[in-house]
């Protein structure tokens, strides 16, 4: 069975702090995709990143970075120097590489205070 | 438009009435998904279309829920005899399957959702 666990329900930080959102997944597939989405208060899900299981190279995009470790089945997301606009619910998700449904974690609500 | 379009954006209906929610996927996207998100909750998968076929409808919560897709484009999610527990945001998403290697596979893009309130 496929499962995504985001153990942190809520995180609150002060602006400019670094914050890491945890994601642990379970799958029997050898090839799969992992995703992170952001859901700001407006409600729309915004795609942030897709990573396939063949590529364990970590990725950095501006203040965002992702750490994919197959050995621990984790795909953690770090925001450096957080800003108030980063306040949102962040979802980690998993899919089979051939497509099909995304399995979402329960989300982590990040609150960045000025 | 360039994104996934959903209508209506908001719908208030009386308990027992039927509702139809529409999704226009990104042009050329063959895969289409419906999800439900109750207030403060995560996303629940409802159904997945590949073309006009639905290989996975395991998430439809009851026989009051149905969905169809025509022309490998527009999809309609229908909820019959609505109940208060159906109140949620219904999110549609679409993707284009990758060509060749898994590394070129799909990214799933979401619409803004249809907010359904059953009173």
mmCIF file of C-alpha atoms in Angstrom:
data_model
loop_
_atom_site.group_PDB
_atom_site.id
_atom_site.type_symbol
_atom_site.label_atom_id
_atom_site.label_comp_id
_atom_site.label_asym_id
_atom_site.label_seq_id
_atom_site.Cartn_x
_atom_site.Cartn_y
_atom_site.Cartn_z
ATOM 1 C CA UNK A 1 0.000 0.000 0.000
ATOM 2 C CA UNK A 2 1.091 3.573 -0.583
ATOM 3 C CA UNK A 3 1.097 6.056 2.235
ATOM 4 C CA UNK A 4 2.470 9.513 2.947
ATOM 5 C CA UNK A 5 2.983 10.764 6.477
ATOM 6 C CA UNK A 6 3.534 14.369 7.460
ATOM 7 C CA UNK A 7 3.936 14.119 11.186
ATOM 8 C CA UNK A 8 3.995 17.866 11.797
ATOM 9 C CA UNK A 9 0.439 19.162 11.813
ATOM 10 C CA UNK A 10 1.332 22.781 12.553
ATOM 11 C CA UNK A 11 4.580 24.715 12.679
ATOM 12 C CA UNK A 12 4.971 28.302 13.771
ATOM 13 C CA UNK A 13 8.164 30.263 13.181
ATOM 14 C CA UNK A 14 9.278 33.853 13.225
ATOM 15 C CA UNK A 15 10.215 35.520 9.981
ATOM 16 C CA UNK A 16 13.781 34.803 8.784
ATOM 17 C CA UNK A 17 13.982 31.509 10.620
ATOM 18 C CA UNK A 18 14.740 28.361 8.652
ATOM 19 C CA UNK A 19 12.092 25.651 8.797
ATOM 20 C CA UNK A 20 12.004 22.029 7.637
ATOM 21 C CA UNK A 21 8.811 20.197 6.795
ATOM 22 C CA UNK A 22 9.060 16.435 7.112
ATOM 23 C CA UNK A 23 7.620 13.869 4.729
ATOM 24 C CA UNK A 24 7.931 10.100 5.019
ATOM 25 C CA UNK A 25 6.422 7.768 2.458
ATOM 26 C CA UNK A 26 5.685 4.088 1.992
ATOM 27 C CA UNK A 27 5.458 2.294 -1.332
ATOM 28 C CA UNK A 28 6.221 -1.104 -2.784
ATOM 29 C CA UNK A 29 6.954 0.439 -6.159
ATOM 30 C CA UNK A 30 10.573 0.697 -7.247
ATOM 31 C CA UNK A 31 9.792 3.681 -9.458
ATOM 32 C CA UNK A 32 7.600 6.495 -8.291
ATOM 33 C CA UNK A 33 7.235 10.261 -8.095
ATOM 34 C CA UNK A 34 7.226 12.517 -5.076
ATOM 35 C CA UNK A 35 5.693 15.984 -5.023
ATOM 36 C CA UNK A 36 5.322 19.009 -2.808
ATOM 37 C CA UNK A 37 2.383 21.378 -3.149
ATOM 38 C CA UNK A 38 1.631 24.655 -1.386
ATOM 39 C CA UNK A 39 -1.911 25.650 -0.478
ATOM 40 C CA UNK A 40 -2.082 29.313 0.553
ATOM 41 C CA UNK A 41 -5.175 30.724 2.278
ATOM 42 C CA UNK A 42 -6.729 31.377 -1.132
ATOM 43 C CA UNK A 43 -7.101 27.610 -1.457
ATOM 44 C CA UNK A 44 -5.432 26.866 -4.777
ATOM 45 C CA UNK A 45 -2.866 24.079 -4.776
ATOM 46 C CA UNK A 46 0.405 25.324 -6.187
ATOM 47 C CA UNK A 47 2.890 22.816 -7.566
ATOM 48 C CA UNK A 48 6.370 23.235 -6.097
ATOM 49 C CA UNK A 49 8.436 20.247 -7.126
ATOM 50 C CA UNK A 50 8.341 16.761 -8.619
ATOM 51 C CA UNK A 51 11.109 14.277 -7.974
ATOM 52 C CA UNK A 52 11.383 10.810 -9.506
ATOM 53 C CA UNK A 53 12.738 7.892 -7.560
ATOM 54 C CA UNK A 54 15.759 7.520 -9.831
ATOM 55 C CA UNK A 55 17.100 10.910 -8.895
ATOM 56 C CA UNK A 56 18.272 11.323 -5.322
ATOM 57 C CA UNK A 57 20.101 14.534 -6.008
ATOM 58 C CA UNK A 58 18.955 17.262 -3.699
ATOM 59 C CA UNK A 59 17.456 20.345 -5.272
ATOM 60 C CA UNK A 60 17.572 24.014 -4.410
ATOM 61 C CA UNK A 61 15.303 26.679 -5.814
ATOM 62 C CA UNK A 62 15.874 30.062 -4.269
ATOM 63 C CA UNK A 63 14.947 29.809 -0.592
ATOM 64 C CA UNK A 64 13.477 26.345 -1.072
ATOM 65 C CA UNK A 65 15.436 23.102 -0.915
ATOM 66 C CA UNK A 66 14.455 19.455 -0.901
ATOM 67 C CA UNK A 67 16.294 16.494 0.606
ATOM 68 C CA UNK A 68 15.330 13.141 -0.902
ATOM 69 C CA UNK A 69 16.689 10.062 0.863
ATOM 70 C CA UNK A 70 15.487 6.690 -0.383
ATOM 71 C CA UNK A 71 17.248 4.894 2.462
ATOM 72 C CA UNK A 72 14.887 6.498 4.961
ATOM 73 C CA UNK A 73 11.936 6.982 2.564
ATOM 74 C CA UNK A 74 11.931 10.681 3.257
ATOM 75 C CA UNK A 75 11.477 13.760 1.119
ATOM 76 C CA UNK A 76 11.903 16.751 3.381
ATOM 77 C CA UNK A 77 11.375 20.364 2.421
ATOM 78 C CA UNK A 78 13.338 23.271 3.880
ATOM 79 C CA UNK A 79 12.510 26.945 3.602
ATOM 80 C CA UNK A 80 15.458 29.182 4.354
ATOM 81 C CA UNK A 81 14.937 32.660 5.776
ATOM 82 C CA UNK A 82 11.165 32.201 5.944
ATOM 83 C CA UNK A 83 8.812 35.029 5.031
ATOM 84 C CA UNK A 84 5.239 35.816 5.998
ATOM 85 C CA UNK A 85 4.154 34.947 2.447
ATOM 86 C CA UNK A 86 5.345 31.391 3.052
ATOM 87 C CA UNK A 87 2.429 30.902 5.439
ATOM 88 C CA UNK A 88 0.334 28.113 3.942
ATOM 89 C CA UNK A 89 -0.480 24.449 4.205
ATOM 90 C CA UNK A 90 2.151 22.299 2.530
ATOM 91 C CA UNK A 91 1.336 18.867 1.167
ATOM 92 C CA UNK A 92 3.690 16.066 0.268
ATOM 93 C CA UNK A 93 2.387 13.502 -2.237
ATOM 94 C CA UNK A 94 3.366 10.247 -3.945
ATOM 95 C CA UNK A 95 2.361 8.667 -7.241
ATOM 96 C CA UNK A 96 3.282 5.667 -9.332
ATOM 97 C CA UNK A 97 5.629 6.668 -12.134
ATOM 98 C CA UNK A 98 3.095 5.667 -14.767
ATOM 99 C CA UNK A 99 0.681 8.193 -13.440
ATOM 100 C CA UNK A 100 -2.557 7.698 -11.636
ATOM 101 C CA UNK A 101 -3.686 9.209 -8.410
ATOM 102 C CA UNK A 102 -1.586 11.213 -6.028
ATOM 103 C CA UNK A 103 -1.524 9.959 -2.474
ATOM 104 C CA UNK A 104 -1.338 13.001 -0.212
ATOM 105 C CA UNK A 105 -0.099 13.435 3.299
ATOM 106 C CA UNK A 106 -2.339 15.250 5.759
ATOM 107 C CA UNK A 107 -0.468 18.499 5.276
ATOM 108 C CA UNK A 108 1.602 20.744 7.500
ATOM 109 C CA UNK A 109 0.270 24.181 8.292
ATOM 110 C CA UNK A 110 3.128 26.646 8.402
ATOM 111 C CA UNK A 111 2.622 29.986 10.081
ATOM 112 C CA UNK A 112 5.356 32.573 9.662
ATOM 113 C CA UNK A 113 4.972 35.508 12.013
ATOM 114 C CA UNK A 114 6.560 38.911 11.436
ATOM 115 C CA UNK B 1 -7.102 29.824 -20.147
ATOM 116 C CA UNK B 2 -3.863 28.022 -19.565
ATOM 117 C CA UNK B 3 -4.790 26.365 -16.290
ATOM 118 C CA UNK B 4 -7.372 23.918 -15.004
ATOM 119 C CA UNK B 5 -10.738 25.640 -14.899
ATOM 120 C CA UNK B 6 -13.551 24.645 -12.560
ATOM 121 C CA UNK B 7 -17.109 25.820 -12.269
ATOM 122 C CA UNK B 8 -18.989 26.886 -10.311
ATOM 123 C CA UNK B 9 -16.442 28.343 -7.963
ATOM 124 C CA UNK B 10 -19.038 28.390 -5.192
ATOM 125 C CA UNK B 11 -22.294 26.500 -4.849
ATOM 126 C CA UNK B 12 -24.812 26.494 -2.031
ATOM 127 C CA UNK B 13 -27.478 23.840 -2.330
ATOM 128 C CA UNK B 14 -30.237 22.406 -0.224
ATOM 129 C CA UNK B 15 -29.932 18.960 1.255
ATOM 130 C CA UNK B 16 -31.382 16.386 -1.095
ATOM 131 C CA UNK B 17 -30.744 18.312 -4.293
ATOM 132 C CA UNK B 18 -28.396 17.138 -7.054
ATOM 133 C CA UNK B 19 -25.326 19.147 -8.054
ATOM 134 C CA UNK B 20 -22.993 19.063 -11.013
ATOM 135 C CA UNK B 21 -19.429 20.318 -10.879
ATOM 136 C CA UNK B 22 -17.489 20.930 -14.057
ATOM 137 C CA UNK B 23 -13.791 20.701 -14.828
ATOM 138 C CA UNK B 24 -11.946 21.885 -17.931
ATOM 139 C CA UNK B 25 -8.440 20.410 -17.874
ATOM 140 C CA UNK B 26 -5.365 21.931 -19.407
ATOM 141 C CA UNK B 27 -5.517 21.466 -23.157
ATOM 142 C CA UNK B 28 -3.822 18.250 -24.223
ATOM 143 C CA UNK B 29 -3.813 16.696 -20.769
ATOM 144 C CA UNK B 30 -5.117 13.156 -21.045
ATOM 145 C CA UNK B 31 -5.270 12.411 -17.329
ATOM 146 C CA UNK B 32 -7.872 14.052 -15.103
ATOM 147 C CA UNK B 33 -8.440 13.687 -11.360
ATOM 148 C CA UNK B 34 -11.076 14.659 -8.850
ATOM 149 C CA UNK B 35 -10.268 15.183 -5.189
ATOM 150 C CA UNK B 36 -12.302 16.319 -2.217
ATOM 151 C CA UNK B 37 -11.025 18.449 0.623
ATOM 152 C CA UNK B 38 -13.151 19.004 3.691
ATOM 153 C CA UNK B 39 -12.486 22.095 5.779
ATOM 154 C CA UNK B 40 -9.129 21.837 7.493
ATOM 155 C CA UNK B 41 -8.512 18.363 6.137
ATOM 156 C CA UNK B 42 -6.233 16.737 3.594
ATOM 157 C CA UNK B 43 -7.126 15.737 0.064
ATOM 158 C CA UNK B 44 -9.220 12.655 -0.558
ATOM 159 C CA UNK B 45 -8.879 11.006 -3.960
ATOM 160 C CA UNK B 46 -12.203 10.415 -5.707
ATOM 161 C CA UNK B 47 -11.630 9.300 -9.298
ATOM 162 C CA UNK B 48 -9.016 9.274 -12.042
ATOM 163 C CA UNK B 49 -9.634 9.417 -15.793
ATOM 164 C CA UNK B 50 -7.202 8.412 -18.508
ATOM 165 C CA UNK B 51 -8.819 9.701 -21.668
ATOM 166 C CA UNK B 52 -12.540 9.034 -21.263
ATOM 167 C CA UNK B 53 -12.045 5.901 -19.201
ATOM 168 C CA UNK B 54 -11.896 5.764 -15.425
ATOM 169 C CA UNK B 55 -9.366 3.082 -14.444
ATOM 170 C CA UNK B 56 -9.532 4.103 -10.810
ATOM 171 C CA UNK B 57 -12.755 5.223 -9.144
ATOM 172 C CA UNK B 58 -11.936 3.674 -5.831
ATOM 173 C CA UNK B 59 -12.340 6.937 -3.953
ATOM 174 C CA UNK B 60 -15.977 7.659 -4.789
ATOM 175 C CA UNK B 61 -17.582 7.589 -1.336
ATOM 176 C CA UNK B 62 -21.003 6.255 -2.320
ATOM 177 C CA UNK B 63 -23.255 5.541 -5.258
ATOM 178 C CA UNK B 64 -24.554 9.098 -4.964
ATOM 179 C CA UNK B 65 -21.285 10.198 -6.560
ATOM 180 C CA UNK B 66 -20.548 9.731 -10.243
ATOM 181 C CA UNK B 67 -18.302 11.311 -12.827
ATOM 182 C CA UNK B 68 -17.921 11.257 -16.536
ATOM 183 C CA UNK B 69 -15.549 12.658 -19.090
ATOM 184 C CA UNK B 70 -16.192 13.263 -22.745
ATOM 185 C CA UNK B 71 -13.980 14.090 -25.686
ATOM 186 C CA UNK B 72 -10.939 13.503 -23.524
ATOM 187 C CA UNK B 73 -11.600 16.962 -22.200
ATOM 188 C CA UNK B 74 -14.337 18.236 -19.926
ATOM 189 C CA UNK B 75 -15.368 16.227 -16.890
ATOM 190 C CA UNK B 76 -18.485 16.483 -14.734
ATOM 191 C CA UNK B 77 -18.730 15.287 -11.155
ATOM 192 C CA UNK B 78 -22.326 14.700 -10.094
ATOM 193 C CA UNK B 79 -23.521 14.352 -6.529
ATOM 194 C CA UNK B 80 -27.089 13.146 -6.154
ATOM 195 C CA UNK B 81 -29.284 13.727 -3.125
ATOM 196 C CA UNK B 82 -26.651 15.864 -1.449
ATOM 197 C CA UNK B 83 -26.006 15.516 2.268
ATOM 198 C CA UNK B 84 -24.424 17.974 4.658
ATOM 199 C CA UNK B 85 -21.302 15.820 4.878
ATOM 200 C CA UNK B 86 -20.774 16.452 1.151
ATOM 201 C CA UNK B 87 -19.851 20.050 1.973
ATOM 202 C CA UNK B 88 -16.257 20.470 0.867
ATOM 203 C CA UNK B 89 -14.015 21.868 -1.821
ATOM 204 C CA UNK B 90 -13.955 19.650 -4.884
ATOM 205 C CA UNK B 91 -10.638 19.944 -6.664
ATOM 206 C CA UNK B 92 -9.942 18.904 -10.222
ATOM 207 C CA UNK B 93 -6.467 18.284 -11.587
ATOM 208 C CA UNK B 94 -4.962 17.252 -14.889
ATOM 209 C CA UNK B 95 -1.677 15.965 -16.215
ATOM 210 C CA UNK B 96 -0.039 14.834 -19.381
ATOM 211 C CA UNK B 97 1.714 11.465 -19.179
ATOM 212 C CA UNK B 98 5.400 11.550 -19.892
ATOM 213 C CA UNK B 99 7.043 10.195 -22.988
ATOM 214 C CA UNK B 100 9.486 7.338 -22.666
ATOM 215 C CA UNK B 101 11.471 7.149 -19.485
ATOM 216 C CA UNK B 102 9.904 7.576 -16.076
ATOM 217 C CA UNK B 103 12.065 10.600 -15.481
ATOM 218 C CA UNK B 104 10.034 12.549 -18.030
ATOM 219 C CA UNK B 105 6.728 11.727 -16.420
ATOM 220 C CA UNK B 106 3.748 13.762 -15.412
ATOM 221 C CA UNK B 107 3.186 16.766 -13.224
ATOM 222 C CA UNK B 108 -0.322 17.230 -11.886
ATOM 223 C CA UNK B 109 -1.814 20.708 -11.924
ATOM 224 C CA UNK B 110 -4.842 21.667 -9.856
ATOM 225 C CA UNK B 111 -7.730 24.023 -10.445
ATOM 226 C CA UNK B 112 -8.977 26.477 -7.847
ATOM 227 C CA UNK B 113 -11.747 24.177 -6.746
ATOM 228 C CA UNK B 114 -15.512 24.286 -6.429
ATOM 229 C CA UNK B 115 -16.671 25.144 -2.918
ATOM 230 C CA UNK B 116 -19.837 23.197 -2.176
ATOM 231 C CA UNK B 117 -22.008 23.992 0.820
ATOM 232 C CA UNK B 118 -25.022 21.822 1.556
ATOM 233 C CA UNK B 119 -27.551 23.457 3.883
#
